[in-house]
CSV table of C-alpha atoms and ligand atoms in Angstrom, one decimal:
chain,number,residue,atom,x,y,z
K,1,MET,CA,16.6,-30.8,-4.9
K,2,LEU,CA,18.4,-28.5,-3.8
K,3,THR,CA,20.8,-28.2,-1.2
K,4,ALA,CA,18.6,-26.7,0.9
K,5,LYS,CA,19.6,-27.9,4.1
K,6,LEU,CA,16.9,-25.9,6.3
K,7,ALA,CA,13.9,-25.1,4.4
K,8,ALA,CA,13.8,-29.0,3.2
K,9,LYS,CA,11.0,-31.6,4.7
K,10,THR,CA,13.1,-34.1,6.2
K,11,HIS,CA,10.1,-36.5,6.5
K,12,PRO,CA,6.3,-36.6,5.2
K,13,GLN,CA,5.2,-35.6,8.9
K,14,HIS,CA,7.8,-32.7,8.6
K,15,GLN,CA,5.6,-29.6,9.3
K,16,THR,CA,6.4,-26.2,11.0
K,17,ILE,CA,4.1,-25.2,13.1
K,18,LEU,CA,4.1,-20.6,13.7
K,19,ASN,CA,2.4,-19.0,16.8
K,20,ILE,CA,2.1,-15.3,15.4
K,21,SER,CA,0.1,-14.1,18.6
K,22,LYS,CA,-2.1,-15.2,22.0
K,23,THR,CA,-4.7,-17.2,19.3
K,24,ALA,CA,-3.0,-17.4,15.9
K,25,SER,CA,-0.6,-20.1,14.4
K,26,ILE,CA,0.2,-20.7,11.0
K,27,GLY,CA,1.2,-24.6,9.8
K,28,GLY,CA,-1.4,-26.8,11.9
K,29,GLU,CA,-4.9,-27.2,11.2
K,30,GLU,CA,-6.1,-24.1,11.1
K,31,LEU,CA,-5.8,-21.8,8.7
K,32,LEU,CA,-4.4,-18.0,9.1
K,33,ILE,CA,-6.0,-15.4,7.7
K,34,ILE,CA,-4.4,-12.1,6.4
K,35,GLY,CA,-6.1,-9.3,5.6
K,36,GLY,CA,-5.8,-5.5,5.2
K,37,PRO,CA,-5.2,-2.6,2.7
K,38,CYS,CA,-2.3,-2.1,-0.1
K,39,THR,CA,-1.1,0.6,1.9
K,40,VAL,CA,-2.0,2.1,5.3
K,41,GLU,CA,-3.1,6.0,4.1
K,42,SER,CA,-4.4,7.1,8.1
K,43,LEU,CA,-5.4,5.8,11.3
K,44,ASN,CA,-8.7,6.5,10.4
K,45,GLN,CA,-9.2,4.5,7.5
K,46,MET,CA,-7.0,1.3,9.5
K,47,GLU,CA,-9.2,1.9,12.2
K,48,GLN,CA,-12.6,1.6,10.0
K,49,VAL,CA,-10.0,-1.2,8.6
K,50,ALA,CA,-9.2,-3.5,12.0
K,51,ASN,CA,-12.9,-2.3,13.4
K,52,HIS,CA,-15.1,-4.0,10.4
K,53,LEU,CA,-12.3,-7.4,10.4
K,54,ALA,CA,-13.1,-7.6,14.5
K,55,HIS,CA,-16.0,-9.5,13.6
K,56,THR,CA,-14.2,-11.8,11.2
K,57,SER,CA,-11.2,-14.7,11.1
K,58,VAL,CA,-9.2,-11.9,10.1
K,59,GLN,CA,-6.6,-13.1,12.2
K,60,VAL,CA,-3.5,-10.2,11.2
K,61,LEU,CA,-3.7,-7.3,10.2
K,62,ARG,CA,-1.7,-6.6,7.0
K,63,GLY,CA,-0.7,-2.5,4.9
K,64,GLY,CA,2.1,-1.1,3.4
K,65,VAL,CA,4.0,1.7,4.9
K,66,TYR,CA,7.2,1.3,2.9
K,67,LYS,CA,5.7,1.1,-0.8
K,68,PRO,CA,7.4,-0.4,-3.8
K,69,ARG,CA,6.1,1.4,-7.1
K,70,THR,CA,6.6,0.7,-10.4
K,71,SER,CA,6.5,4.5,-10.9
K,72,PRO,CA,9.2,7.4,-8.5
K,73,TYR,CA,6.4,9.7,-8.8
K,74,ALA,CA,3.8,7.3,-7.3
K,75,PHE,CA,2.8,7.4,-3.5
K,76,GLN,CA,5.6,6.5,-1.1
K,77,GLY,CA,3.7,5.2,1.3
K,78,LEU,CA,3.1,6.5,4.7
K,79,GLY,CA,7.0,5.8,6.8
K,80,ASP,CA,7.7,5.7,9.8
K,81,ALA,CA,4.4,7.9,10.6
K,82,GLY,CA,2.4,4.4,9.3
K,83,LEU,CA,4.6,2.5,11.4
K,84,ASN,CA,3.1,4.6,14.4
K,85,ILE,CA,-0.3,3.9,12.6
K,86,LEU,CA,0.3,0.3,13.0
K,87,SER,CA,1.4,-0.5,17.0
K,88,THR,CA,-1.6,2.5,17.5
K,89,ILE,CA,-4.6,-0.4,15.3
K,90,ASN,CA,-2.5,-2.7,17.2
K,91,ARG,CA,-2.9,-1.4,21.4
K,92,HIS,CA,-6.6,-0.7,20.3
K,93,HIS,CA,-7.9,-4.0,18.5
K,94,ASN,CA,-5.0,-6.1,19.6
K,95,ILE,CA,-4.1,-7.6,16.5
K,96,PRO,CA,-0.9,-8.2,14.9
K,97,THR,CA,0.3,-6.5,11.9
K,98,VAL,CA,2.3,-7.0,9.0
K,99,THR,CA,4.5,-4.7,7.1
K,100,GLU,CA,6.6,-4.6,3.8
K,101,VAL,CA,10.6,-4.4,4.6
K,102,MET,CA,12.4,-2.6,1.4
K,103,THR,CA,15.8,-2.3,2.7
K,104,ILE,CA,17.6,-3.2,5.8
K,105,SER,CA,17.9,0.5,7.6
K,106,GLN,CA,13.6,0.0,7.8
K,107,ILE,CA,13.8,-3.8,10.1
K,108,GLU,CA,14.8,-1.9,13.2
K,109,GLY,CA,11.7,-0.1,13.4
K,110,ILE,CA,9.4,-2.6,12.2
K,111,VAL,CA,10.5,-5.2,14.4
K,112,GLU,CA,9.4,-2.3,17.0
K,113,HIS,CA,6.0,-1.7,15.4
K,114,ALA,CA,4.6,-4.7,14.2
K,115,ASP,CA,4.4,-8.3,14.4
K,116,MET,CA,5.9,-9.9,10.9
K,117,LEU,CA,7.9,-8.7,8.1
K,118,GLN,CA,6.8,-9.4,4.7
K,119,ILE,CA,9.4,-9.0,2.3
K,120,GLY,CA,8.0,-8.4,-1.3
K,121,SER,CA,8.6,-10.2,-4.6
K,122,ARG,CA,10.8,-7.7,-5.9
K,123,ASN,CA,13.1,-8.0,-2.9
K,124,MET,CA,12.9,-11.8,-2.5
K,125,GLN,CA,17.0,-12.3,-3.8
K,126,ASN,CA,17.6,-9.6,-2.0
K,127,PHE,CA,20.5,-11.3,-0.4
K,128,ASP,CA,21.1,-8.4,2.1
K,129,LEU,CA,17.8,-7.9,3.3
K,130,LEU,CA,17.7,-11.6,3.4
K,131,LYS,CA,20.4,-12.5,5.7
K,132,ALA,CA,19.9,-9.3,7.6
K,133,VAL,CA,16.0,-10.7,8.4
K,134,GLY,CA,17.6,-13.3,10.0
K,135,SER,CA,18.7,-11.6,13.1
K,136,ALA,CA,14.6,-9.5,13.4
K,137,GLY,CA,13.0,-12.2,15.8
K,138,LYS,CA,10.3,-12.0,14.4
K,139,PRO,CA,8.0,-14.0,11.4
K,140,VAL,CA,9.1,-13.1,8.1
K,141,ILE,CA,6.7,-13.7,5.0
K,142,LEU,CA,9.3,-14.1,2.2
K,143,LYS,CA,7.2,-13.4,-1.2
K,144,ARG,CA,8.2,-15.6,-4.1
K,145,GLY,CA,9.9,-13.2,-6.8
K,146,LEU,CA,7.8,-12.0,-9.9
K,147,ALA,CA,9.3,-14.6,-11.9
K,148,ALA,CA,11.6,-16.9,-9.4
K,149,THR,CA,11.9,-20.7,-10.0
K,150,ILE,CA,10.6,-22.7,-7.5
K,151,GLU,CA,14.4,-23.5,-5.9
K,152,GLU,CA,15.3,-19.8,-5.8
K,153,PHE,CA,12.4,-19.6,-4.1
K,154,VAL,CA,13.1,-21.9,-1.7
K,155,MET,CA,17.4,-20.6,-1.4
K,156,ALA,CA,16.1,-17.3,-0.4
K,157,ALA,CA,13.7,-18.9,2.2
K,158,GLU,CA,16.8,-21.0,3.1
K,159,TYR,CA,18.7,-17.9,3.3
K,160,ILE,CA,16.9,-16.5,5.9
K,161,LEU,CA,16.9,-19.8,7.8
K,162,ALA,CA,20.4,-19.9,7.8
K,163,HIS,CA,21.2,-17.0,9.5
K,164,GLY,CA,19.1,-17.6,12.4
K,165,ASN,CA,15.6,-17.1,12.0
K,166,SER,CA,13.5,-20.2,11.5
K,167,GLU,CA,10.2,-18.0,11.4
K,168,VAL,CA,9.6,-18.2,7.5
K,169,ILE,CA,6.4,-18.1,5.5
K,170,LEU,CA,6.3,-19.0,1.9
K,171,CYS,CA,3.8,-16.9,0.5
K,172,GLU,CA,3.3,-17.9,-3.4
K,173,ARG,CA,1.4,-14.2,-5.2
K,174,GLY,CA,1.5,-15.6,-9.1
K,175,ILE,CA,4.7,-15.0,-12.1
K,176,ARG,CA,5.0,-13.4,-14.7
K,177,SER,CA,3.0,-14.6,-17.9
K,178,PHE,CA,2.3,-13.0,-21.3
K,179,ASP,CA,-1.3,-13.1,-20.3
K,180,ASN,CA,-2.3,-9.6,-19.1
K,181,TYR,CA,-5.8,-10.2,-18.7
K,182,THR,CA,-4.1,-11.5,-14.9
K,183,ARG,CA,-1.9,-9.0,-13.7
K,184,ASN,CA,0.4,-12.3,-12.6
K,185,VAL,CA,-0.7,-16.3,-12.6
K,186,LEU,CA,-1.3,-18.2,-9.3
K,187,ASP,CA,0.9,-20.5,-9.8
K,188,LEU,CA,-0.9,-23.2,-7.5
K,189,GLY,CA,1.7,-26.1,-8.3
K,190,ALA,CA,4.3,-24.4,-6.9
K,191,VAL,CA,2.3,-24.7,-3.5
K,192,VAL,CA,2.0,-28.2,-3.7
K,193,ALA,CA,4.9,-28.4,-4.6
K,194,LEU,CA,6.5,-26.2,-2.1
K,195,LYS,CA,4.1,-28.1,0.4
K,196,GLN,CA,5.7,-31.3,-0.4
K,197,ILE,CA,9.4,-29.7,-0.4
K,198,THR,CA,9.9,-28.4,2.7
K,199,HIS,CA,8.6,-28.0,6.4
K,200,LEU,CA,7.8,-24.2,5.8
K,201,PRO,CA,3.8,-23.0,6.5
K,202,VAL,CA,2.5,-21.6,2.9
K,203,ILE,CA,0.0,-18.6,2.2
K,204,VAL,CA,-1.2,-17.8,-1.6
K,205,ASP,CA,-1.7,-14.2,-2.4
K,206,PRO,CA,-4.8,-13.9,-4.8
K,207,SER,CA,-4.8,-10.8,-4.7
K,208,HIS,CA,-1.5,-10.0,-6.3
K,209,ALA,CA,-1.8,-12.8,-8.8
K,210,ALA,CA,-5.5,-12.0,-9.3
K,211,GLY,CA,-5.0,-7.7,-10.0
K,212,LYS,CA,-9.1,-8.0,-10.5
K,213,ARG,CA,-11.7,-7.8,-7.4
K,214,GLU,CA,-14.3,-9.9,-9.0
K,215,LEU,CA,-11.4,-13.0,-9.6
K,216,VAL,CA,-9.9,-13.2,-5.4
K,217,ALA,CA,-12.2,-15.2,-3.8
K,218,ALA,CA,-12.1,-17.9,-6.5
K,219,LEU,CA,-8.5,-18.0,-6.5
K,220,ALA,CA,-8.1,-18.1,-2.4
K,221,LYS,CA,-10.6,-21.0,-2.2
K,222,ALA,CA,-8.6,-23.0,-4.9
K,223,GLY,CA,-4.9,-22.3,-2.9
K,224,VAL,CA,-6.9,-23.6,0.0
K,225,ALA,CA,-7.8,-26.5,-1.3
K,226,ALA,CA,-4.6,-27.5,-3.0
K,227,GLY,CA,-2.8,-26.8,0.3
K,228,ALA,CA,-2.0,-23.0,1.3
K,229,ASP,CA,-2.1,-22.9,5.3
K,230,GLY,CA,-3.3,-19.4,4.8
K,231,ILE,CA,-4.5,-16.6,2.5
K,232,MET,CA,-3.4,-13.1,2.5
K,233,VAL,CA,-6.0,-10.2,0.5
K,234,GLU,CA,-6.4,-6.6,0.2
K,235,CYS,CA,-9.2,-5.0,1.2
K,236,HIS,CA,-10.4,-1.2,1.8
K,237,PRO,CA,-13.0,0.6,3.0
K,238,GLU,CA,-13.4,2.5,0.2
K,239,PRO,CA,-11.9,0.1,-2.6
K,240,GLU,CA,-11.9,2.1,-5.7
K,241,LYS,CA,-10.0,4.7,-4.1
K,242,SER,CA,-7.1,3.2,-2.5
K,243,VAL,CA,-4.5,4.4,-3.6
K,244,SER,CA,-2.6,1.4,-4.7
K,245,ASP,CA,-3.7,-1.5,-5.9
K,246,ALA,CA,-7.6,-0.1,-6.6
K,247,ARG,CA,-8.4,-2.9,-8.3
K,248,GLN,CA,-7.6,-5.6,-7.1
K,249,ALA,CA,-8.9,-4.2,-3.5
K,250,LEU,CA,-12.2,-6.1,-2.2
K,251,SER,CA,-14.6,-4.3,0.9
K,252,LEU,CA,-14.6,-5.1,4.2
K,253,GLU,CA,-17.7,-6.8,2.6
K,254,ASP,CA,-16.7,-9.0,0.1
K,255,MET,CA,-13.6,-10.0,3.0
K,256,ALA,CA,-15.7,-11.0,5.3
K,257,ALA,CA,-18.0,-13.2,2.9
K,258,LEU,CA,-14.7,-14.6,1.1
K,259,VAL,CA,-13.9,-15.4,5.2
K,260,GLU,CA,-16.4,-17.5,5.6
K,261,SER,CA,-16.6,-19.5,1.8
K,262,LEU,CA,-13.7,-20.6,2.7
K,263,ARG,CA,-15.0,-22.9,5.3
K,264,PRO,CA,-16.2,-25.8,3.3
K,265,ILE,CA,-13.0,-25.7,1.2
K,266,ALA,CA,-11.1,-26.2,4.8
K,267,ALA,CA,-12.9,-29.0,5.4
K,268,ALA,CA,-13.1,-30.4,3.3
K,269,VAL,CA,-9.0,-31.0,2.6
K,270,GLY,CA,-8.8,-31.5,6.4
K,271,ARG,CA,-8.3,-27.6,7.4
K,272,ARG,CA,-10.5,-25.0,9.6
K,273,VAL,CA,-11.0,-21.5,9.3
K,274,PRO,CA,-10.4,-20.2,13.2
K,275,VAL,CA,-13.3,-18.4,15.1
K,276,ALA,CA,-14.1,-15.2,14.5
K,277,LYS,CA,-12.3,-14.4,18.3
K,278,MET,CA,-11.1,-10.8,17.8
K,279,GLY,CA,-14.9,-9.8,18.4
K,280,GLN,CA,-14.6,-10.8,21.9
K,281,GLN,CA,-11.7,-9.0,22.5
K,282,LEU,CA,-12.4,-5.9,23.7
K,283,ALA,CA,-10.8,-2.8,23.1
K,284,VAL,CA,-8.4,-1.1,25.4
K,285,ALA,CA,-8.6,2.8,24.0
A,301,LIG,C1,2.2,-6.1,-1.7
A,301,LIG,O1,1.9,-6.7,-0.6
A,301,LIG,O2,1.4,-4.8,-1.3
A,301,LIG,C2,3.7,-6.0,-2.3
A,301,LIG,C3,3.7,-4.8,-3.0
A,301,LIG,O3,3.3,-7.6,-3.3
A,301,LIG,P1,4.2,-8.4,-4.2
A,301,LIG,O4,5.3,-7.8,-3.8
A,301,LIG,O5,3.8,-9.6,-3.8
A,301,LIG,O6,3.8,-7.0,-5.3
A,302,LIG,MN1,-0.6,-4.1,-2.9
C-alpha cells in the first residue's frame, strides 16, 4: 500500500503506545475507553457525567464544543465557554478530555483546555487543519471520513505525522452506505486492516456507526473482538434530551454496563479493560 512512510507498520510487532495521562494509555494490552456526550451542554451536565463515570473504567471524557452540524440552524456548540467547562471538569475530576477541532484558529484554545484533539469525519481531508495539528503537541483522534477509503484515511494520518505530531489515533466511526436503518456501516474490516498496515492505535466509535442506542453495545463488543485498541461511546445523563445525537446516546447506567460487558471479550483477544481507577481519585474542589 501507498507511500505512508510514517504510518506504515514496518514489522509485525510494530505498535505505537501513547500515554494519554498518568494512568491511561492506548496501544498496549489495556483498552482505552472514552465516553461522554456528543455535545457539552452545561457544567452541570458534564459534572453529572464525570461523577457517574468516575466509578467506571472510562478514562477519557468526550464532549464537543465546536459542533459540525448538518443544519446551520441547529445548535453549533457552546464554543469557548464549553472549553472552560472541559478544563473545570478536568480540574475537579482529574480526567483527561477530548474535543473536536474544526478549524485552525481553535487549536490554541483546545490545546490549552483539553488533553486530546479530535478531527471529525467531515474534516478528515481538511489538509491545512491536518498540517496545523501536526504542531499541536497533544494526541489527535482522527475520525474516518464519511466515505473515505482506508488509503485516504491512512494518508490523512500521514499528514499529521509528517507535520511533527506522532500521537495519532485512528477512529473507525462507520461509513456511508445505501441502508439508512443504521446511520452508517461500522467497517470492522477496516479495523482489522488498519491494525495490519499501520502501527497507530485504532479505536471504534459504535455510536455514530449505529445511530441507535440499542445497537451500540454489541457493536462496541464487535470492535474490541476485531482488535480495536479502544472505544469511544456517546452517553448522557438524560439521553433523550441530548441537544445532538440523542437517538444514539446511552444512559450513564448503560454506559457503565457496556464497559463491564467488554471484559470477557477483551480477555478473549488478549486485551484488558482497565480497572476503575477514577473512583479512587479525589475530587480537588
Ligand atoms: C462526534 O464525535 O460527535 C462527531 C461529530 O463525529 P463524526 O465526526 O464521526 O460524525
Ligand atoms: Mn455525536
